[in-house]
Amino acid sequence: MALSSALSSGTPWLRTHRPVAAPRIRLICFPHAGGTASFFRNWHQWAPEDWEMSAVRYPGREERIAEPCHDSMAELAGRLADALVPVMDVPTVFFGHSMGASVAHEVTALLAARGARTPRALFVSGRAAPDRLRRTGAGELADDELLARVAGLGGPGAELLQDPELRDLVLPPIRADYQLLEAYAAGPKAPAVDVPVTAYFATDDPGPSPDDVRAWSNLTTAGCETRAFSGGHFFLVPHERDVVRDMSDRLAALL
C-alpha cells in the first residue's frame, strides 16, 4: 500500500504503522514517559481501514537513540508542531497517554496559536489536567528508585528494566522525560483549546484521580467527555481494542 504524499516526504518524528493512500482520518499517537512509537504498533488492527495510524518518535530511543532527549516541554512541543504541520492535510486526531497527553495538548495549543490546522479531536489518557499537575520528585530519584517506580506502573516490558544492559539504554530517556515533566508541572501551561476532548482514565491508576482527569473539561471550549476503564496506569494494553473502537465511535458522530 502506497504512502500518502504528506508522509512519503519523511520525518524522523513519526512512524506510520499503517500507511493509507487516501486516509479519511490520520491518528497520531503520543507515547508516555520513556515510551516509544512501538507501543502503538498493534492499534491499526482495531481501527477502520481508512484510518492512517502513526505514532510520535521522541528523540533518544529506538531509531533516534543517538539523538539527545529534549529537556523542556516548550522545545519538544515546538519541534513536534513544526514536524506535524505538513502531515495534517487530512482530518487529523491526536491521542496521548500519560506524558503524551500533555505533549499532545501543548502541540494542539501551539498549532492554534500559529493559525495552523489543529486536530479535529484530542484524546487524553491516564493524565491529570495541566492545572492539577504537581511535582513528584521522580526526576531526581536514584537510578534504582526511578526504575522501580516505572516498573511499578506495570507497563509493557517492565521486567526488562532489571536487565543491566538494557537499563543503560532505557534509563536516559526515562530520566529525561521525568525531569521534563517535573519542570512542566511547575511551569506555564498552554491555554484551553477549541478542540473537543475525550479523557480516559483507569479505576486503579495510582497516578491521576478521576477528578484530576475530569478537570480536562477546563482545557477545552468545545466540550469534554470522560470514560473509565478497569485496570492500572497501563490499562491501554488489555483495553487497546476497546479504546480504539471508542475513539472510532466518537469520531463517527463528530466528523
PDB file of C-alpha atoms in Angstrom:
ATOM      1  CA  MET A   1       0.000   0.000   0.000  1.00  0.00           C
ATOM      2  CA  ALA A   2       1.447   3.364  -1.012  1.00  0.00           C
ATOM      3  CA  LEU A   3       2.377   6.056   1.439  1.00  0.00           C
ATOM      4  CA  SER A   4       0.289   9.217   1.392  1.00  0.00           C
ATOM      5  CA  SER A   5       2.078  12.165  -0.198  1.00  0.00           C
ATOM      6  CA  ALA A   6       2.443  14.004   3.104  1.00  0.00           C
ATOM      7  CA  LEU A   7       4.199  11.170   4.884  1.00  0.00           C
ATOM      8  CA  SER A   8       6.261   9.950   1.949  1.00  0.00           C
ATOM      9  CA  SER A   9       8.415  13.074   2.287  1.00  0.00           C
ATOM     10  CA  GLY A  10       9.648  11.568   5.552  1.00  0.00           C
ATOM     11  CA  THR A  11      10.065  12.930   9.065  1.00  0.00           C
ATOM     12  CA  PRO A  12      12.038  11.419  11.929  1.00  0.00           C
ATOM     13  CA  TRP A  13       9.204  12.417  14.251  1.00  0.00           C
ATOM     14  CA  LEU A  14       6.651   9.897  13.024  1.00  0.00           C
ATOM     15  CA  ARG A  15       6.449   6.170  12.453  1.00  0.00           C
ATOM     16  CA  THR A  16       3.459   5.170  10.364  1.00  0.00           C
ATOM     17  CA  HIS A  17       2.244   1.761  11.476  1.00  0.00           C
ATOM     18  CA  ARG A  18      -0.370   1.607   8.739  1.00  0.00           C
ATOM     19  CA  PRO A  19       0.073   3.856   5.684  1.00  0.00           C
ATOM     20  CA  VAL A  20      -3.097   4.625   3.722  1.00  0.00           C
ATOM     21  CA  ALA A  21      -3.082   6.153   0.253  1.00  0.00           C
ATOM     22  CA  ALA A  22      -6.036   8.482   0.875  1.00  0.00           C
ATOM     23  CA  PRO A  23      -6.842   8.406   4.599  1.00  0.00           C
ATOM     24  CA  ARG A  24     -10.169   9.634   5.905  1.00  0.00           C
ATOM     25  CA  ILE A  25      -8.589  10.182   9.333  1.00  0.00           C
ATOM     26  CA  ARG A  26      -4.964  10.351  10.405  1.00  0.00           C
ATOM     27  CA  LEU A  27      -4.486   9.277  14.030  1.00  0.00           C
ATOM     28  CA  ILE A  28      -1.234  10.456  15.638  1.00  0.00           C
ATOM     29  CA  CYS A  29      -0.373   8.871  18.989  1.00  0.00           C
ATOM     30  CA  PHE A  30       1.941  10.437  21.585  1.00  0.00           C
ATOM     31  CA  PRO A  31       3.720   7.942  23.899  1.00  0.00           C
ATOM     32  CA  HIS A  32       4.157   8.040  27.672  1.00  0.00           C
ATOM     33  CA  ALA A  33       7.334   8.995  29.549  1.00  0.00           C
ATOM     34  CA  GLY A  34      10.141   6.704  28.443  1.00  0.00           C
ATOM     35  CA  GLY A  35       7.784   5.306  25.812  1.00  0.00           C
ATOM     36  CA  THR A  36       8.294   4.647  22.134  1.00  0.00           C
ATOM     37  CA  ALA A  37       6.296   4.633  18.924  1.00  0.00           C
ATOM     38  CA  SER A  38       6.285   0.832  19.096  1.00  0.00           C
ATOM     39  CA  PHE A  39       3.825   0.993  21.988  1.00  0.00           C
ATOM     40  CA  PHE A  40       1.077   1.657  19.417  1.00  0.00           C
ATOM     41  CA  ARG A  41       2.217  -0.829  16.791  1.00  0.00           C
ATOM     42  CA  ASN A  42      -0.910  -3.021  17.021  1.00  0.00           C
ATOM     43  CA  TRP A  43      -3.577  -0.347  17.207  1.00  0.00           C
ATOM     44  CA  HIS A  44      -4.257  -0.293  13.489  1.00  0.00           C
ATOM     45  CA  GLN A  45      -5.873  -3.732  13.604  1.00  0.00           C
ATOM     46  CA  TRP A  46      -8.787  -2.318  15.604  1.00  0.00           C
ATOM     47  CA  ALA A  47      -9.313   0.828  13.533  1.00  0.00           C
ATOM     48  CA  PRO A  48     -11.317   1.380  10.340  1.00  0.00           C
ATOM     49  CA  GLU A  49      -9.302   0.562   7.237  1.00  0.00           C
ATOM     50  CA  ASP A  50      -9.345   4.157   6.016  1.00  0.00           C
ATOM     51  CA  TRP A  51      -7.561   5.435   9.140  1.00  0.00           C
ATOM     52  CA  GLU A  52      -3.840   6.051   8.857  1.00  0.00           C
ATOM     53  CA  MET A  53      -2.133   5.147  12.121  1.00  0.00           C
ATOM     54  CA  SER A  54       1.081   6.884  13.189  1.00  0.00           C
ATOM     55  CA  ALA A  55       2.972   7.394  16.431  1.00  0.00           C
ATOM     56  CA  VAL A  56       5.412  10.047  17.557  1.00  0.00           C
ATOM     57  CA  ARG A  57       9.075   9.081  17.817  1.00  0.00           C
ATOM     58  CA  TYR A  58      10.693  11.062  20.609  1.00  0.00           C
ATOM     59  CA  PRO A  59      14.479  11.569  20.360  1.00  0.00           C
ATOM     60  CA  GLY A  60      16.749   9.354  22.431  1.00  0.00           C
ATOM     61  CA  ARG A  61      15.100   5.985  21.788  1.00  0.00           C
ATOM     62  CA  GLU A  62      14.678   3.318  19.110  1.00  0.00           C
ATOM     63  CA  GLU A  63      15.776   4.684  15.709  1.00  0.00           C
ATOM     64  CA  ARG A  64      16.631   8.046  17.299  1.00  0.00           C
ATOM     65  CA  ILE A  65      18.645   6.655  20.200  1.00  0.00           C
ATOM     66  CA  ALA A  66      21.765   8.631  19.248  1.00  0.00           C
ATOM     67  CA  GLU A  67      19.904  11.953  19.472  1.00  0.00           C
ATOM     68  CA  PRO A  68      19.717  13.908  22.735  1.00  0.00           C
ATOM     69  CA  CYS A  69      16.398  13.939  24.564  1.00  0.00           C
ATOM     70  CA  HIS A  70      14.586  17.238  24.925  1.00  0.00           C
ATOM     71  CA  ASP A  71      14.649  18.747  28.389  1.00  0.00           C
ATOM     72  CA  SER A  72      11.742  21.183  28.101  1.00  0.00           C
ATOM     73  CA  MET A  73       8.127  20.821  27.077  1.00  0.00           C
ATOM     74  CA  ALA A  74       8.266  24.054  25.083  1.00  0.00           C
ATOM     75  CA  GLU A  75      11.151  22.756  22.963  1.00  0.00           C
ATOM     76  CA  LEU A  76       9.596  19.329  22.441  1.00  0.00           C
ATOM     77  CA  ALA A  77       6.168  20.726  21.541  1.00  0.00           C
ATOM     78  CA  GLY A  78       7.694  23.318  19.240  1.00  0.00           C
ATOM     79  CA  ARG A  79       9.709  20.776  17.290  1.00  0.00           C
ATOM     80  CA  LEU A  80       6.710  18.493  17.011  1.00  0.00           C
ATOM     81  CA  ALA A  81       4.424  21.280  15.847  1.00  0.00           C
ATOM     82  CA  ASP A  82       6.920  22.099  13.089  1.00  0.00           C
ATOM     83  CA  ALA A  83       7.050  18.450  12.024  1.00  0.00           C
ATOM     84  CA  LEU A  84       3.308  17.770  12.100  1.00  0.00           C
ATOM     85  CA  VAL A  85       2.030  20.758  10.105  1.00  0.00           C
ATOM     86  CA  PRO A  86       2.825  19.091   6.736  1.00  0.00           C
ATOM     87  CA  VAL A  87       1.006  15.845   7.633  1.00  0.00           C
ATOM     88  CA  MET A  88      -2.224  17.500   8.786  1.00  0.00           C
ATOM     89  CA  ASP A  89      -3.546  17.863   5.252  1.00  0.00           C
ATOM     90  CA  VAL A  90      -6.394  15.467   6.074  1.00  0.00           C
ATOM     91  CA  PRO A  91      -8.583  15.344   9.211  1.00  0.00           C
ATOM     92  CA  THR A  92      -6.142  14.551  11.994  1.00  0.00           C
ATOM     93  CA  VAL A  93      -6.755  13.336  15.538  1.00  0.00           C
ATOM     94  CA  PHE A  94      -4.300  13.321  18.451  1.00  0.00           C
ATOM     95  CA  PHE A  95      -4.145  10.656  21.154  1.00  0.00           C
ATOM     96  CA  GLY A  96      -1.739  10.960  24.065  1.00  0.00           C
ATOM     97  CA  HIS A  97      -1.156   8.674  27.034  1.00  0.00           C
ATOM     98  CA  SER A  98       0.292   9.942  30.311  1.00  0.00           C
ATOM     99  CA  MET A  99       3.129  12.340  29.365  1.00  0.00           C
ATOM    100  CA  GLY A 100       1.912  12.042  25.782  1.00  0.00           C
ATOM    101  CA  ALA A 101      -1.393  13.641  26.769  1.00  0.00           C
ATOM    102  CA  SER A 102       0.406  16.770  27.940  1.00  0.00           C
ATOM    103  CA  VAL A 103       2.573  16.843  24.822  1.00  0.00           C
ATOM    104  CA  ALA A 104      -0.469  16.436  22.558  1.00  0.00           C
ATOM    105  CA  HIS A 105      -2.279  19.266  24.327  1.00  0.00           C
ATOM    106  CA  GLU A 106       0.720  21.583  24.122  1.00  0.00           C
ATOM    107  CA  VAL A 107       1.180  20.848  20.407  1.00  0.00           C
ATOM    108  CA  THR A 108      -2.531  21.452  19.787  1.00  0.00           C
ATOM    109  CA  ALA A 109      -2.418  24.826  21.531  1.00  0.00           C
ATOM    110  CA  LEU A 110       0.764  25.807  19.722  1.00  0.00           C
ATOM    111  CA  LEU A 111      -0.723  24.964  16.322  1.00  0.00           C
ATOM    112  CA  ALA A 112      -3.779  27.062  17.183  1.00  0.00           C
ATOM    113  CA  ALA A 113      -1.603  29.995  18.263  1.00  0.00           C
ATOM    114  CA  ARG A 114       0.236  29.823  14.940  1.00  0.00           C
ATOM    115  CA  GLY A 115      -3.009  29.816  12.972  1.00  0.00           C
ATOM    116  CA  ALA A 116      -2.227  26.345  11.634  1.00  0.00           C
ATOM    117  CA  ARG A 117      -4.590  23.411  11.302  1.00  0.00           C
ATOM    118  CA  THR A 118      -5.418  21.812  14.633  1.00  0.00           C
ATOM    119  CA  PRO A 119      -6.559  18.245  15.291  1.00  0.00           C
ATOM    120  CA  ARG A 120     -10.281  17.604  14.926  1.00  0.00           C
ATOM    121  CA  ALA A 121     -10.272  15.921  18.328  1.00  0.00           C
ATOM    122  CA  LEU A 122      -7.901  15.414  21.244  1.00  0.00           C
ATOM    123  CA  PHE A 123      -7.946  12.168  23.223  1.00  0.00           C
ATOM    124  CA  VAL A 124      -6.007  12.147  26.504  1.00  0.00           C
ATOM    125  CA  SER A 125      -5.382   9.140  28.700  1.00  0.00           C
ATOM    126  CA  GLY A 126      -4.040   8.455  32.183  1.00  0.00           C
ATOM    127  CA  ARG A 127      -3.073  12.074  32.787  1.00  0.00           C
ATOM    128  CA  ALA A 128      -4.257  14.789  35.135  1.00  0.00           C
ATOM    129  CA  ALA A 129      -5.353  18.054  33.576  1.00  0.00           C
ATOM    130  CA  PRO A 130      -2.500  20.575  33.412  1.00  0.00           C
ATOM    131  CA  ASP A 131      -3.748  22.662  36.331  1.00  0.00           C
ATOM    132  CA  ARG A 132      -3.856  19.523  38.516  1.00  0.00           C
ATOM    133  CA  LEU A 133      -0.243  18.504  37.916  1.00  0.00           C
ATOM    134  CA  ARG A 134       2.156  18.516  40.859  1.00  0.00           C
ATOM    135  CA  ARG A 135       5.890  17.878  41.149  1.00  0.00           C
ATOM    136  CA  THR A 136       6.677  14.371  42.406  1.00  0.00           C
ATOM    137  CA  GLY A 137      10.466  14.470  42.637  1.00  0.00           C
ATOM    138  CA  ALA A 138      10.693  11.440  40.344  1.00  0.00           C
ATOM    139  CA  GLY A 139      13.251  13.092  38.082  1.00  0.00           C
ATOM    140  CA  GLU A 140      15.720  13.335  40.945  1.00  0.00           C
ATOM    141  CA  LEU A 141      15.435   9.765  42.202  1.00  0.00           C
ATOM    142  CA  ALA A 142      18.453   7.462  42.183  1.00  0.00           C
ATOM    143  CA  ASP A 143      18.587   5.094  39.214  1.00  0.00           C
ATOM    144  CA  ASP A 144      17.253   2.059  41.081  1.00  0.00           C
ATOM    145  CA  GLU A 145      14.456   4.076  42.656  1.00  0.00           C
ATOM    146  CA  LEU A 146      13.405   5.611  39.361  1.00  0.00           C
ATOM    147  CA  LEU A 147      13.370   2.271  37.577  1.00  0.00           C
ATOM    148  CA  ALA A 148      11.415   0.724  40.449  1.00  0.00           C
ATOM    149  CA  ARG A 149       8.826   3.480  40.174  1.00  0.00           C
ATOM    150  CA  VAL A 150       8.486   2.940  36.425  1.00  0.00           C
ATOM    151  CA  ALA A 151       8.299  -0.834  36.837  1.00  0.00           C
ATOM    152  CA  GLY A 152       5.616  -0.361  39.483  1.00  0.00           C
ATOM    153  CA  LEU A 153       3.334   1.197  36.901  1.00  0.00           C
ATOM    154  CA  GLY A 154       3.220  -2.163  35.155  1.00  0.00           C
ATOM    155  CA  GLY A 155       3.907  -1.049  31.622  1.00  0.00           C
ATOM    156  CA  PRO A 156       4.835  -3.446  28.825  1.00  0.00           C
ATOM    157  CA  GLY A 157       8.350  -4.790  29.188  1.00  0.00           C
ATOM    158  CA  ALA A 158       8.689  -3.590  32.785  1.00  0.00           C
ATOM    159  CA  GLU A 159      10.568  -6.771  33.644  1.00  0.00           C
ATOM    160  CA  LEU A 160      13.274  -5.815  31.125  1.00  0.00           C
ATOM    161  CA  LEU A 161      14.290  -2.915  33.345  1.00  0.00           C
ATOM    162  CA  GLN A 162      16.076  -5.444  35.537  1.00  0.00           C
ATOM    163  CA  ASP A 163      18.491  -6.337  32.713  1.00  0.00           C
ATOM    164  CA  PRO A 164      21.714  -4.332  33.309  1.00  0.00           C
ATOM    165  CA  GLU A 165      22.498  -3.975  29.592  1.00  0.00           C
ATOM    166  CA  LEU A 166      19.016  -2.800  28.689  1.00  0.00           C
ATOM    167  CA  ARG A 167      18.953  -0.407  31.635  1.00  0.00           C
ATOM    168  CA  ASP A 168      21.823   1.534  30.117  1.00  0.00           C
ATOM    169  CA  LEU A 169      19.681   2.065  27.009  1.00  0.00           C
ATOM    170  CA  VAL A 170      16.318   2.843  28.556  1.00  0.00           C
ATOM    171  CA  LEU A 171      17.326   4.827  31.645  1.00  0.00           C
ATOM    172  CA  PRO A 172      18.493   8.049  29.912  1.00  0.00           C
ATOM    173  CA  PRO A 173      15.180   8.725  28.087  1.00  0.00           C
ATOM    174  CA  ILE A 174      13.160   7.734  31.153  1.00  0.00           C
ATOM    175  CA  ARG A 175      15.091  10.145  33.350  1.00  0.00           C
ATOM    176  CA  ALA A 176      14.992  12.907  30.748  1.00  0.00           C
ATOM    177  CA  ASP A 177      11.224  12.575  30.365  1.00  0.00           C
ATOM    178  CA  TYR A 178      10.610  12.624  34.109  1.00  0.00           C
ATOM    179  CA  GLN A 179      12.817  15.681  34.501  1.00  0.00           C
ATOM    180  CA  LEU A 180      10.910  17.374  31.674  1.00  0.00           C
ATOM    181  CA  LEU A 181       7.638  16.555  33.432  1.00  0.00           C
ATOM    182  CA  GLU A 182       8.890  17.900  36.757  1.00  0.00           C
ATOM    183  CA  ALA A 183       9.762  21.219  35.134  1.00  0.00           C
ATOM    184  CA  TYR A 184       6.481  21.267  33.238  1.00  0.00           C
ATOM    185  CA  ALA A 185       4.411  20.679  36.377  1.00  0.00           C
ATOM    186  CA  ALA A 186       5.940  23.774  37.960  1.00  0.00           C
ATOM    187  CA  GLY A 187       5.948  25.938  34.837  1.00  0.00           C
ATOM    188  CA  PRO A 188       3.493  27.605  32.459  1.00  0.00           C
ATOM    189  CA  LYS A 189       0.891  25.553  30.627  1.00  0.00           C
ATOM    190  CA  ALA A 190      -0.878  26.008  27.319  1.00  0.00           C
ATOM    191  CA  PRO A 191      -4.337  27.599  27.389  1.00  0.00           C
ATOM    192  CA  ALA A 192      -7.642  25.927  26.610  1.00  0.00           C
ATOM    193  CA  VAL A 193      -8.122  24.789  23.020  1.00  0.00           C
ATOM    194  CA  ASP A 194     -11.178  24.955  20.797  1.00  0.00           C
ATOM    195  CA  VAL A 195     -10.997  21.219  20.142  1.00  0.00           C
ATOM    196  CA  PRO A 196     -13.288  18.540  21.634  1.00  0.00           C
ATOM    197  CA  VAL A 197     -11.524  16.473  24.284  1.00  0.00           C
ATOM    198  CA  THR A 198     -12.158  12.928  25.461  1.00  0.00           C
ATOM    199  CA  ALA A 199     -10.322  11.909  28.627  1.00  0.00           C
ATOM    200  CA  TYR A 200      -9.794   8.248  29.553  1.00  0.00           C
ATOM    201  CA  PHE A 201      -8.751   7.002  32.967  1.00  0.00           C
ATOM    202  CA  ALA A 202      -8.355   3.727  34.841  1.00  0.00           C
ATOM    203  CA  THR A 203     -10.153   2.860  38.031  1.00  0.00           C
ATOM    204  CA  ASP A 204      -6.985   1.584  39.748  1.00  0.00           C
ATOM    205  CA  ASP A 205      -4.428   4.037  38.378  1.00  0.00           C
ATOM    206  CA  PRO A 206      -2.089   5.086  41.234  1.00  0.00           C
ATOM    207  CA  GLY A 207      -1.484   8.394  39.432  1.00  0.00           C
ATOM    208  CA  PRO A 208      -4.244  10.826  38.496  1.00  0.00           C
ATOM    209  CA  SER A 209      -7.554  10.591  40.299  1.00  0.00           C
ATOM    210  CA  PRO A 210     -10.818  10.545  38.318  1.00  0.00           C
ATOM    211  CA  ASP A 211     -11.391  14.171  39.311  1.00  0.00           C
ATOM    212  CA  ASP A 212      -7.901  15.099  38.074  1.00  0.00           C
ATOM    213  CA  VAL A 213      -8.770  13.607  34.688  1.00  0.00           C
ATOM    214  CA  ARG A 214     -12.254  15.131  34.539  1.00  0.00           C
ATOM    215  CA  ALA A 215     -10.614  18.537  35.019  1.00  0.00           C
ATOM    216  CA  TRP A 216      -9.605  18.393  31.338  1.00  0.00           C
ATOM    217  CA  SER A 217     -13.029  19.962  30.826  1.00  0.00           C
ATOM    218  CA  ASN A 218     -11.381  23.265  31.770  1.00  0.00           C
ATOM    219  CA  LEU A 219      -8.908  22.934  28.902  1.00  0.00           C
ATOM    220  CA  THR A 220     -11.377  22.989  26.020  1.00  0.00           C
ATOM    221  CA  THR A 221     -14.060  25.314  24.748  1.00  0.00           C
ATOM    222  CA  ALA A 222     -15.500  22.565  22.544  1.00  0.00           C
ATOM    223  CA  GLY A 223     -16.706  20.084  25.142  1.00  0.00           C
ATOM    224  CA  CYS A 224     -15.138  17.273  27.149  1.00  0.00           C
ATOM    225  CA  GLU A 225     -16.274  13.725  27.858  1.00  0.00           C
ATOM    226  CA  THR A 226     -14.679  11.063  30.042  1.00  0.00           C
ATOM    227  CA  ARG A 227     -14.688   7.289  30.195  1.00  0.00           C
ATOM    228  CA  ALA A 228     -13.322   4.930  32.815  1.00  0.00           C
ATOM    229  CA  PHE A 229     -11.684   1.562  32.179  1.00  0.00           C
ATOM    230  CA  SER A 230     -10.701  -1.162  34.612  1.00  0.00           C
ATOM    231  CA  GLY A 231      -7.030  -1.598  35.383  1.00  0.00           C
ATOM    232  CA  GLY A 232      -3.977   0.410  36.298  1.00  0.00           C
ATOM    233  CA  HIS A 233      -1.917   3.098  34.613  1.00  0.00           C
ATOM    234  CA  PHE A 234      -1.314   0.996  31.507  1.00  0.00           C
ATOM    235  CA  PHE A 235      -4.932  -0.061  31.085  1.00  0.00           C
ATOM    236  CA  LEU A 236      -4.387   0.613  27.367  1.00  0.00           C
ATOM    237  CA  VAL A 237      -2.583  -2.686  26.971  1.00  0.00           C
ATOM    238  CA  PRO A 238      -5.513  -5.010  27.768  1.00  0.00           C
ATOM    239  CA  HIS A 239      -8.071  -2.484  26.512  1.00  0.00           C
ATOM    240  CA  GLU A 240      -6.443  -1.264  23.300  1.00  0.00           C
ATOM    241  CA  ARG A 241      -9.256  -2.636  21.135  1.00  0.00           C
ATOM    242  CA  ASP A 242     -11.907  -1.010  23.321  1.00  0.00           C
ATOM    243  CA  VAL A 243     -10.101   2.332  23.341  1.00  0.00           C
ATOM    244  CA  VAL A 244      -9.622   2.446  19.578  1.00  0.00           C
ATOM    245  CA  ARG A 245     -13.216   1.437  18.934  1.00  0.00           C
ATOM    246  CA  ASP A 246     -14.458   4.034  21.413  1.00  0.00           C
ATOM    247  CA  MET A 247     -12.491   6.686  19.535  1.00  0.00           C
ATOM    248  CA  SER A 248     -13.920   5.432  16.254  1.00  0.00           C
ATOM    249  CA  ASP A 249     -17.491   5.653  17.576  1.00  0.00           C
ATOM    250  CA  ARG A 250     -16.977   9.163  18.897  1.00  0.00           C
ATOM    251  CA  LEU A 251     -15.360  10.379  15.689  1.00  0.00           C
ATOM    252  CA  ALA A 252     -18.156   8.885  13.581  1.00  0.00           C
ATOM    253  CA  ALA A 253     -20.543  11.220  15.390  1.00  0.00           C
ATOM    254  CA  LEU A 254     -18.177  14.173  15.290  1.00  0.00           C
ATOM    255  CA  LEU A 255     -16.744  14.186  11.761  1.00  0.00           C
TER     256      LEU A 255
END
